Amino acid sequence: KSIKRMPREFISIIRGERFDGRTSRVRSEKKHVDYSNTLISELRNSKRVVSYQNERFFVPPHKRYERMIHSAILSKGNPSNAICLRRAGEAKDQTPDAVNVIKWSPSGDRVITAQKDGSVLMWNGKAFNFITKTTIHSGPIRTMEWNHAGDILLTGDNSGELKFSDAQLGTKHQDNIGGPDEKAVRCVSWSPNDSFFAAGSDDHTLRVFDSRTVSDVICIKDHHREVVCCDWHHSSSLLLAGDKNNLIRLWDIRAKPSSPSSGSSSLEHSFENVHTFQNGHKGQVTVVRWNRNGNWFLSAARDNLLFLWDIRMMKSIQKFSGHDKHINAAAWHPFHEKLFVSGGFDGKMCYWIAGQDTMAAEYKRAHKMCIWHMDWHPLGHVLATCSKSGTSRFWVRNKPGDTIHDDRLLDAHVDQEIMDDDLDYD
């Protein structure tokens, strides 16, 4: 009787018969990272969520309580609850080209990666499987950024080309800002209302473009070295820019510029920057990121250090050290104000909490080669990282019942004092 209940292919194997192949074989199901169950249960208890969003919930350390894990939005007062150390998936193209940039779509259902050969790949945001590949640039893509509306993807490459793409990765417009030398575009950032965007280049300039006419309206040439990173404030006209001169400059685009010098273009203005942060890094600045509170910003450099700055005092308020190699990537958590993550040249990934003297957690070999870029899911429960080795990896929070002997956690190290104080479960 038990054999009769089995599928036909299993019965043939047990009886020693040869399977004819007409009946479909059992396929292994691909694991998904689906947040629907968590959000639906929290929406049903919406009054409880609003009343207890700063409470610390206890989840028993057993696998049967996985469905009770709360979203990162719910426990805003508990940053350790959003630390992602468990590898959920990996995406790799057939060509072994390095992945320079990785970005989540604004809806969170797609992941976009920019390759060294100028192509852009789209991946599923839940199962992490390949969807499509589109060639946008002829050279390596160095920077990529979605606008706040989520309908335009701006990319820049090594030859100084900027291109607009829609949500389906169809090219809308292109422009060249590299000048006669065709210098590479290193960074782009959108204004709060998407009317303008800034671009930093290897020609020592920081340019501001009108997104409607796609023409540069401001050209700042006060940087004496290549502009490597920039970030626009999320609610004002303040613009941060870091260069290879170990300096971070704060610009106000609304400030009235001085008249251009003789023999220069009418767009090449000499702005008086609001402030120059120079008593911090001793190496090339690689990352600048505004915090969502509007008063802090984070910087990383090739001196293996991270600094937290406060524009109200115009000075650094905390220094973070723990990387063995220079830092290439860093990102704030979308909901937890004090939590951020950084990636180093040796593939090491570190989590930090502002106000804590030591790192909250680290993963020594998150990638085999250097981490180029990282980006959080809009809901904050998945972290995506990309590497020079051509792989993109996706990290999620640990499940109840996970032990340090798990193969996916062997290289992870957690500060036990911080976790005992903050974590929902042991």
XYZ file of N, CA, C and O in Angstrom, residues 165-265:
404
model
N 18.585 55.248 -18.477
C 17.883 54.015 -18.823
C 16.584 53.956 -18.024
O 16.518 54.475 -16.898
N 15.570 53.332 -18.599
C 14.305 53.186 -17.906
C 14.334 51.944 -17.014
O 15.365 51.272 -16.884
N 13.207 51.617 -16.418
C 13.147 50.493 -15.498
C 13.391 49.164 -16.185
O 13.816 48.196 -15.549
N 13.141 49.081 -17.505
C 13.397 47.863 -18.280
C 14.776 47.874 -18.929
O 15.049 47.084 -19.833
N 15.652 48.809 -18.495
C 17.027 48.925 -18.970
C 17.096 49.317 -20.441
O 18.044 48.949 -21.146
N 16.135 50.063 -20.918
C 16.193 50.616 -22.263
C 16.816 51.992 -22.234
O 16.424 52.855 -21.438
N 17.803 52.260 -23.086
C 18.527 53.524 -23.068
C 17.643 54.647 -23.605
O 17.067 54.541 -24.684
N 17.559 55.749 -22.827
C 16.762 56.898 -23.234
C 17.615 58.021 -23.820
O 17.282 58.623 -24.828
N 18.711 58.337 -23.155
C 19.524 59.468 -23.577
C 20.957 59.221 -23.133
O 21.220 58.504 -22.168
N 21.901 59.848 -23.824
C 23.297 59.748 -23.438
C 23.965 61.092 -23.627
O 23.574 61.899 -24.461
N 24.994 61.338 -22.834
C 25.738 62.576 -22.908
C 27.172 62.286 -22.480
O 27.429 61.375 -21.699
N 28.104 63.074 -22.976
C 29.512 62.894 -22.672
C 29.994 64.096 -21.885
O 29.876 65.236 -22.344
N 30.520 63.856 -20.686
C 31.011 64.955 -19.858
C 32.520 64.853 -19.645
O 33.087 65.607 -18.877
N 33.147 63.909 -20.282
C 34.566 63.692 -20.031
C 35.476 64.716 -20.656
O 36.646 64.784 -20.324
N 34.968 65.555 -21.563
C 35.806 66.540 -22.199
C 36.665 65.928 -23.286
O 36.471 64.798 -23.720
N 37.679 66.666 -23.735
C 38.525 66.154 -24.824
C 39.348 64.938 -24.440
O 39.693 64.117 -25.278
N 39.655 64.794 -23.149
C 40.465 63.662 -22.705
C 39.625 62.438 -22.372
O 40.186 61.383 -22.070
N 38.294 62.598 -22.399
C 37.377 61.489 -22.098
C 37.730 60.828 -20.766
O 37.985 59.644 -20.682
N 37.700 61.628 -19.709
C 38.001 61.129 -18.374
C 36.806 60.359 -17.820
O 35.666 60.609 -18.161
N 37.070 59.424 -16.925
C 36.041 58.550 -16.394
C 35.125 59.296 -15.434
O 35.548 60.206 -14.708
N 33.843 58.901 -15.426
C 32.871 59.397 -14.452
C 32.912 58.451 -13.256
O 32.647 57.262 -13.387
N 33.238 58.992 -12.079
C 33.431 58.163 -10.893
C 32.209 58.094 -9.995
O 32.018 57.108 -9.273
N 31.357 59.120 -10.009
C 30.234 59.143 -9.079
C 29.115 60.006 -9.633
O 29.365 60.966 -10.373
N 27.880 59.652 -9.293
C 26.701 60.446 -9.635
C 25.768 60.447 -8.432
O 25.765 59.517 -7.626
N 24.956 61.516 -8.327
C 24.006 61.626 -7.233
C 22.875 62.553 -7.648
O 23.120 63.593 -8.277
N 21.640 62.188 -7.299
C 20.456 62.952 -7.686
C 20.099 63.960 -6.604
O 20.303 63.738 -5.413
N 19.501 65.089 -7.048
C 18.963 66.084 -6.126
C 17.677 65.555 -5.498
O 17.084 64.590 -5.993
N 17.198 66.168 -4.414
C 15.994 65.635 -3.742
C 14.757 65.573 -4.626
O 13.937 64.665 -4.477
N 14.592 66.530 -5.552
C 13.400 66.535 -6.407
C 13.665 65.988 -7.808
O 12.807 66.130 -8.693
N 14.825 65.392 -8.036
C 15.197 64.772 -9.317
C 15.310 65.774 -10.460
O 15.385 65.372 -11.622
N 15.337 67.074 -10.166
C 15.482 68.069 -11.226
C 16.930 68.193 -11.692
O 17.177 68.569 -12.844
N 17.862 67.882 -10.816
C 19.286 67.984 -11.142
C 19.998 66.719 -10.660
O 19.479 65.970 -9.824
N 21.175 66.510 -11.199
C 22.056 65.458 -10.685
C 23.489 65.916 -10.817
O 23.829 66.718 -11.700
N 24.328 65.435 -9.913
C 25.745 65.794 -9.881
C 26.584 64.619 -10.352
O 26.215 63.458 -10.158
N 27.702 64.938 -10.961
C 28.626 63.916 -11.465
C 30.056 64.373 -11.228
O 30.416 65.509 -11.564
N 30.853 63.484 -10.636
C 32.271 63.753 -10.417
C 33.116 62.952 -11.384
O 32.806 61.794 -11.677
N 34.177 63.573 -11.876
C 34.975 62.955 -12.939
C 36.456 63.026 -12.627
O 36.898 63.745 -11.722
N 37.232 62.277 -13.426
C 38.682 62.289 -13.295
C 39.324 63.542 -13.877
O 40.545 63.691 -13.800
N 38.530 64.439 -14.473
C 39.076 65.705 -14.973
C 39.070 66.787 -13.901
O 39.142 67.982 -14.213
N 38.960 66.379 -12.610
C 39.021 67.260 -11.441
C 37.808 68.173 -11.333
O 37.883 69.219 -10.661
N 36.695 67.841 -11.947
C 35.517 68.695 -11.905
C 34.346 67.976 -11.240
O 34.247 66.749 -11.275
N 33.473 68.794 -10.662
C 32.192 68.340 -10.130
C 31.118 69.148 -10.856
O 31.020 70.362 -10.685
N 30.342 68.474 -11.682
C 29.355 69.149 -12.532
C 27.944 68.838 -12.061
O 27.662 67.734 -11.583
N 27.069 69.839 -12.228
C 25.643 69.692 -11.915
C 24.881 69.821 -13.222
O 25.046 70.789 -13.963
N 24.017 68.832 -13.517
C 23.268 68.763 -14.765
C 21.785 68.986 -14.504
O 21.258 68.616 -13.448
N 21.122 69.576 -15.476
C 19.669 69.668 -15.471
C 19.124 68.385 -16.095
O 19.414 68.081 -17.257
N 18.335 67.634 -15.342
C 17.860 66.340 -15.822
C 16.835 66.464 -16.940
O 16.613 65.502 -17.675
N 16.201 67.618 -17.104
C 15.204 67.782 -18.162
C 15.859 68.104 -19.500
O 15.498 67.559 -20.528
N 16.828 69.004 -19.486
C 17.529 69.372 -20.729
C 18.804 68.559 -20.929
O 19.393 68.615 -22.010
N 19.234 67.820 -19.892
C 20.469 67.016 -19.926
C 21.648 67.879 -20.380
O 22.381 67.548 -21.306
N 21.800 69.010 -19.744
C 22.920 69.919 -20.012
C 23.476 70.383 -18.681
O 22.735 70.560 -17.701
N 24.799 70.555 -18.619
C 25.414 70.963 -17.361
C 25.188 72.454 -17.133
O 25.407 73.278 -18.012
N 24.732 72.788 -15.929
C 24.446 74.166 -15.561
C 25.507 74.739 -14.636
O 25.647 75.952 -14.522
N 26.254 73.880 -13.954
C 27.314 74.313 -13.047
C 28.509 73.388 -13.214
O 28.345 72.169 -13.306
N 29.678 73.985 -13.265
C 30.929 73.218 -13.332
C 31.881 73.757 -12.281
O 32.356 74.891 -12.383
N 32.142 72.969 -11.250
C 33.026 73.362 -10.152
C 34.403 72.750 -10.402
O 34.536 71.533 -10.478
N 35.398 73.615 -10.505
C 36.757 73.154 -10.813
C 37.723 73.441 -9.675
O 38.933 73.582 -9.899
N 37.185 73.553 -8.445
C 38.036 73.851 -7.299
C 38.686 72.607 -6.699
O 39.497 72.732 -5.785
N 38.317 71.432 -7.152
C 38.999 70.210 -6.711
C 40.301 70.075 -7.498
O 40.315 70.138 -8.729
N 41.392 69.877 -6.790
C 42.705 69.799 -7.430
C 43.101 68.378 -7.823
O 44.145 68.175 -8.448
N 42.291 67.407 -7.443
C 42.532 66.025 -7.833
C 41.226 65.426 -8.341
O 40.195 66.083 -8.395
N 41.277 64.151 -8.739
C 40.095 63.471 -9.254
C 38.998 63.383 -8.191
O 39.272 63.060 -7.033
N 37.758 63.671 -8.596
C 36.605 63.572 -7.702
C 36.132 62.117 -7.738
O 35.640 61.631 -8.759
N 36.243 61.417 -6.612
C 35.985 59.984 -6.560
C 34.563 59.671 -6.098
O 33.939 58.725 -6.589
N 34.018 60.453 -5.169
C 32.701 60.152 -4.600
C 31.954 61.444 -4.318
O 32.564 62.485 -4.051
N 30.633 61.376 -4.411
C 29.788 62.521 -4.094
C 28.434 62.007 -3.622
O 28.022 60.895 -3.960
N 27.737 62.838 -2.863
C 26.410 62.466 -2.357
C 25.624 63.740 -2.077
O 26.108 64.643 -1.383
N 24.402 63.818 -2.620
C 23.530 64.966 -2.456
C 22.664 64.768 -1.216
O 22.156 63.670 -0.978
N 22.499 65.848 -0.446
C 21.654 65.796 0.746
C 20.223 65.469 0.339
O 19.738 65.910 -0.702
N 19.510 64.676 1.168
C 18.199 64.185 0.771
C 17.101 65.242 0.870
O 15.984 65.015 0.393
N 17.377 66.411 1.487
C 16.324 67.421 1.622
C 16.802 68.848 1.429
O 16.037 69.775 1.667
N 18.044 69.060 0.998
C 18.553 70.423 0.816
C 19.490 70.455 -0.385
O 19.627 69.470 -1.124
N 20.134 71.602 -0.582
C 21.030 71.784 -1.726
C 22.486 71.500 -1.383
O 23.377 71.842 -2.165
N 22.754 70.905 -0.232
C 24.121 70.595 0.171
C 24.632 69.379 -0.593
O 23.924 68.378 -0.735
N 25.864 69.478 -1.052
C 26.467 68.416 -1.856
C 27.845 68.102 -1.308
O 28.695 68.991 -1.174
N 28.069 66.820 -0.982
C 29.367 66.347 -0.496
C 30.178 65.784 -1.642
O 29.628 65.137 -2.543
N 31.492 66.002 -1.603
C 32.379 65.447 -2.622
C 33.727 65.126 -1.995
O 34.274 65.928 -1.230
N 34.234 63.934 -2.298
C 35.545 63.521 -1.830
C 36.480 63.285 -2.998
O 36.054 62.793 -4.051
N 37.752 63.625 -2.846
C 38.702 63.516 -3.946
C 39.945 62.762 -3.503
O 40.072 62.330 -2.347
N 40.876 62.611 -4.430
C 42.117 61.895 -4.158
C 43.122 62.726 -3.386
O 44.229 62.273 -3.127
N 42.734 63.953 -3.029
C 43.604 64.828 -2.245
C 43.361 64.669 -0.750
O 43.766 65.540 0.037
N 42.657 63.590 -0.363
C 42.337 63.270 1.032
C 41.389 64.281 1.656
O 41.309 64.381 2.895
N 40.659 65.047 0.853
C 39.780 66.099 1.357
C 38.324 65.781 1.057
O 38.012 65.141 0.049
N 37.448 66.264 1.939
C 36.004 66.204 1.731
C 35.484 67.634 1.723
O 35.698 68.383 2.682
N 34.831 68.007 0.646
C 34.327 69.373 0.508
C 32.802 69.366 0.543
O 32.170 68.507 -0.064
N 32.251 70.353 1.243
C 30.807 70.529 1.341
C 30.421 71.767 0.542
O 30.887 72.876 0.825
N 29.559 71.563 -0.466
C 29.145 72.640 -1.364
C 27.670 72.943 -1.174
O 26.881 72.048 -0.874
N 27.319 74.211 -1.364
C 25.930 74.639 -1.386
C 25.637 75.145 -2.793
O 26.131 76.199 -3.192
N 24.832 74.404 -3.532
C 24.577 74.744 -4.932
C 23.805 76.052 -5.064
O 23.892 76.741 -6.078
N 23.072 76.458 -4.033
C 22.331 77.712 -4.102
C 23.220 78.932 -3.885
O 22.792 80.061 -4.128
N 24.431 78.728 -3.368
C 25.326 79.855 -3.107
C 25.687 80.554 -4.404
O 25.871 79.929 -5.452
N 25.797 81.861 -4.341
C 26.110 82.650 -5.529
C 27.585 82.511 -5.877
O 28.454 82.859 -5.076
N 27.910 82.000 -7.043
C 29.324 81.805 -7.402
C 29.959 83.111 -7.848
O 29.285 84.074 -8.219
N 31.273 83.130 -7.821
C 32.015 84.270 -8.345
C 32.044 84.210 -9.863
O 31.779 83.183 -10.474
N 32.342 85.315 -10.485
C 32.370 85.370 -11.948
C 33.488 84.507 -12.472
O 34.549 84.383 -11.850
N 33.294 83.890 -13.635
C 34.336 83.021 -14.187
C 35.568 83.809 -14.594
O 35.504 84.983 -14.951
N 36.701 83.169 -14.509
C 37.960 83.820 -14.874
C 38.049 83.993 -16.379
O 37.317 83.376 -17.147
N 38.928 84.853 -16.790
C 39.095 85.132 -18.220
C 39.608 83.908 -18.947
O 40.503 83.218 -18.466
N 39.041 83.648 -20.109
C 39.446 82.497 -20.909
C 38.769 81.216 -20.539
O 39.033 80.185 -21.149
N 37.881 81.208 -19.529
C 37.185 79.987 -19.121
C 35.739 80.055 -19.560
O 35.204 81.118 -19.903
N 35.081 78.929 -19.547
C 33.685 78.852 -19.946
C 32.795 79.548 -18.931
O 33.151 79.713 -17.759
